[in-house]
Amino acid sequence: MTSAPMRKDAARNRQRIVDVARQLVDEGTPLQLNDVARRVGVGVATVYRHFPTPEALMETVAAPGLEALVARAERALTEEDPWNALADFLDVTLEAQLTDPSLTIVRAAPDRVLPRTEELTATLDSLAGQLLDRARAAGAVRGVVTWDDLLPLMCGLAFAAQVHADDDETRRETGRRYLGVMLRGLRG
């Protein structure tokens, strides 16, 4: 069974809700569905009809960033040098986390509420694990490290860079410095 296409006004409202949520996330403001409705200028029932929970809205905001990271991981798997492919992917991942706070929030959450988010994060974890395995097989990474180890470390690097810097450029520099320390520790 397929669902009926969304009416144009409903699709427009949904996009406005996502756009406002994106602004709130970028400002560091917690997503409260009542606040989103007020800022969009729609009834709260309209927001809940599209997004039953703040987590569902957050995951929708994060989806384009997750899709971009999946695409980057797929490209990295085609690169010749396994170490550079892994290091570059981790660099891109950290940059994405520092510029899109929704990514760290969604990646650090204990559960996923949307099937699409579950699919994207599972794919991303699988691809990242393959990148790590490739680098390990080439002797470029210590054998004891798993993707399950690196995932929380990447979230921690992004968090530490956010906390210890006041502006975007300093956050990026700090994050790259922290990532460099982690990469040196990974190197086989």
Protein backbone atom coordinates (compact mmCIF):
# COMPACT_ATOMS: atom_id res chain seq x y z
CA MET A 1 0.00 0.00 0.00
CA THR A 2 1.37 3.42 -0.92
CA SER A 3 0.44 6.61 0.83
CA ALA A 4 -1.30 9.42 -1.00
CA PRO A 5 0.92 12.28 -2.09
CA MET A 6 1.05 15.17 0.34
CA ARG A 7 -1.08 18.21 -0.49
CA LYS A 8 0.94 21.23 -1.57
CA ASP A 9 0.00 23.28 1.48
CA ALA A 10 0.88 20.39 3.80
CA ALA A 11 4.23 19.90 2.02
CA ARG A 12 4.91 23.63 2.30
CA ASN A 13 4.08 23.60 6.03
CA ARG A 14 6.29 20.56 6.57
CA GLN A 15 9.21 22.27 4.85
CA ARG A 16 8.69 25.47 6.87
CA ILE A 17 8.70 23.38 10.06
CA VAL A 18 11.97 21.71 9.06
CA ASP A 19 13.50 25.08 8.09
CA VAL A 20 12.61 26.65 11.43
CA ALA A 21 13.86 23.58 13.29
CA ARG A 22 17.14 23.82 11.36
CA GLN A 23 17.49 27.47 12.48
CA LEU A 24 16.79 26.55 16.11
CA VAL A 25 19.30 23.70 16.06
CA ASP A 26 21.93 25.96 14.50
CA GLU A 27 21.27 28.56 17.22
CA GLY A 28 21.68 25.89 19.90
CA THR A 29 18.05 26.21 20.98
CA PRO A 30 16.38 22.97 22.12
CA LEU A 31 13.62 21.75 19.81
CA GLN A 32 10.25 22.20 21.46
CA LEU A 33 7.40 21.45 19.08
CA ASN A 34 5.20 24.21 20.55
CA ASP A 35 7.98 26.76 19.94
CA VAL A 36 8.45 25.52 16.39
CA ALA A 37 4.71 25.86 15.72
CA ARG A 38 4.71 29.39 17.10
CA ARG A 39 7.70 30.44 14.97
CA VAL A 40 6.27 28.85 11.83
CA GLY A 41 2.84 30.37 12.46
CA VAL A 42 0.89 27.11 12.41
CA GLY A 43 -1.07 25.24 15.02
CA VAL A 44 0.83 22.81 17.19
CA ALA A 45 -1.37 20.00 15.81
CA THR A 46 0.12 20.71 12.37
CA VAL A 47 3.63 20.21 13.71
CA TYR A 48 2.65 17.03 15.58
CA ARG A 49 0.93 15.66 12.47
CA HIS A 50 4.26 15.82 10.62
CA PHE A 51 6.59 15.15 13.56
CA PRO A 52 5.11 13.29 16.55
CA THR A 53 8.19 13.93 18.71
CA PRO A 54 11.06 16.42 18.88
CA GLU A 55 13.39 13.48 18.14
CA ALA A 56 11.59 12.79 14.85
CA LEU A 57 12.00 16.43 13.87
CA MET A 58 15.68 16.43 14.91
CA GLU A 59 16.32 13.30 12.86
CA THR A 60 14.63 14.92 9.86
CA VAL A 61 16.87 17.98 10.26
CA ALA A 62 19.94 15.70 10.45
CA ALA A 63 19.01 13.49 7.47
CA PRO A 64 20.73 15.56 4.72
CA GLY A 65 23.96 15.62 6.73
CA LEU A 66 23.79 11.87 7.33
CA GLU A 67 23.15 11.30 3.63
CA ALA A 68 26.19 13.42 2.75
CA LEU A 69 28.38 11.45 5.17
CA VAL A 70 27.18 8.14 3.69
CA ALA A 71 28.07 9.41 0.21
CA ARG A 72 31.50 10.54 1.45
CA ALA A 73 32.15 7.16 3.08
CA GLU A 74 31.21 5.38 -0.15
CA ARG A 75 33.68 7.55 -2.08
CA ALA A 76 36.36 6.97 0.57
CA LEU A 77 36.07 3.22 0.06
CA THR A 78 37.16 3.71 -3.56
CA GLU A 79 40.31 5.62 -2.60
CA GLU A 80 43.59 3.79 -3.05
CA ASP A 81 45.33 4.56 0.26
CA PRO A 82 43.34 3.03 3.16
CA TRP A 83 44.89 5.25 5.84
CA ASN A 84 44.29 8.48 3.95
CA ALA A 85 40.75 7.36 3.10
CA LEU A 86 39.99 6.76 6.79
CA ALA A 87 41.71 9.93 8.02
CA ASP A 88 40.01 12.08 5.38
CA PHE A 89 36.62 10.54 6.18
CA LEU A 90 37.09 11.23 9.90
CA ASP A 91 38.13 14.80 9.09
CA VAL A 92 35.00 15.32 6.97
CA THR A 93 32.88 13.73 9.70
CA LEU A 94 34.29 16.03 12.36
CA GLU A 95 33.79 19.08 10.13
CA ALA A 96 30.18 18.03 9.56
CA GLN A 97 29.61 17.59 13.29
CA LEU A 98 31.09 21.01 14.02
CA THR A 99 28.97 22.77 11.39
CA ASP A 100 25.75 20.76 11.86
CA PRO A 101 24.90 20.24 15.54
CA SER A 102 22.01 17.95 14.65
CA LEU A 103 24.49 15.25 13.57
CA THR A 104 26.12 14.92 16.97
CA ILE A 105 22.74 15.03 18.71
CA VAL A 106 21.33 12.26 16.53
CA ARG A 107 24.51 10.16 16.57
CA ALA A 108 24.78 10.42 20.37
CA ALA A 109 21.11 9.54 20.97
CA PRO A 110 20.58 6.03 22.35
CA ASP A 111 17.75 5.25 19.90
CA ARG A 112 16.44 6.25 16.49
CA VAL A 113 12.76 7.04 16.00
CA LEU A 114 12.57 7.19 12.21
CA PRO A 115 13.27 4.16 10.00
CA ARG A 116 15.19 6.37 7.55
CA THR A 117 17.52 7.51 10.34
CA GLU A 118 18.06 3.92 11.44
CA GLU A 119 18.90 3.00 7.85
CA LEU A 120 21.28 5.94 7.37
CA THR A 121 23.12 5.44 10.64
CA ALA A 122 23.42 1.67 10.10
CA THR A 123 24.79 2.27 6.59
CA LEU A 124 27.17 4.94 7.84
CA ASP A 125 28.42 2.70 10.65
CA SER A 126 28.91 -0.20 8.23
CA LEU A 127 30.85 1.92 5.73
CA ALA A 128 32.97 3.55 8.44
CA GLY A 129 33.70 0.11 9.87
CA GLN A 130 34.80 -1.04 6.42
CA LEU A 131 37.12 1.98 6.13
CA LEU A 132 38.63 1.15 9.50
CA ASP A 133 38.96 -2.56 8.64
CA ARG A 134 40.68 -1.69 5.35
CA ALA A 135 43.17 0.55 7.16
CA ARG A 136 43.76 -2.13 9.79
CA ALA A 137 44.32 -4.81 7.10
CA ALA A 138 46.90 -2.51 5.49
CA GLY A 139 48.72 -2.26 8.84
CA ALA A 140 47.92 1.44 9.18
CA VAL A 141 45.71 1.15 12.29
CA ARG A 142 46.24 -0.60 15.60
CA GLY A 143 44.36 -3.88 15.68
CA VAL A 144 42.44 -3.27 18.90
CA VAL A 145 40.36 -0.31 17.70
CA THR A 146 36.82 -0.83 16.42
CA TRP A 147 34.27 1.55 14.90
CA ASP A 148 32.29 1.16 18.12
CA ASP A 149 35.33 2.74 19.82
CA LEU A 150 35.71 5.55 17.30
CA LEU A 151 32.07 6.63 17.09
CA PRO A 152 31.82 7.98 20.66
CA LEU A 153 35.32 9.44 20.33
CA MET A 154 34.23 11.42 17.26
CA CYS A 155 31.19 12.73 19.15
CA GLY A 156 33.50 13.59 22.05
CA LEU A 157 35.92 15.45 19.79
CA ALA A 158 33.08 17.55 18.39
CA PHE A 159 31.74 18.23 21.88
CA ALA A 160 35.17 19.20 23.22
CA ALA A 161 35.83 21.51 20.28
CA GLN A 162 32.43 23.19 20.80
CA VAL A 163 33.03 23.68 24.53
CA HIS A 164 36.59 24.97 24.26
CA ALA A 165 36.12 27.52 21.48
CA ASP A 166 33.91 30.56 21.03
CA ASP A 167 33.81 30.98 17.25
CA ASP A 168 33.45 28.68 14.26
CA GLU A 169 37.02 28.98 12.97
CA THR A 170 38.53 28.33 16.40
CA ARG A 171 36.19 25.33 16.83
CA ARG A 172 37.39 23.90 13.52
CA GLU A 173 41.06 24.48 14.39
CA THR A 174 40.56 22.97 17.84
CA GLY A 175 38.63 20.01 16.41
CA ARG A 176 41.35 19.35 13.80
CA ARG A 177 44.01 19.47 16.52
CA TYR A 178 42.06 17.01 18.68
CA LEU A 179 41.47 14.76 15.66
CA GLY A 180 45.19 14.83 14.91
CA VAL A 181 45.93 13.56 18.41
CA MET A 182 43.40 10.77 17.98
CA LEU A 183 44.76 9.82 14.55
CA ARG A 184 48.31 9.62 15.91
CA GLY A 185 47.02 7.27 18.59
CA LEU A 186 45.28 5.10 15.98
CA ARG A 187 48.23 4.81 13.68
CA GLY A 188 49.66 1.28 13.59
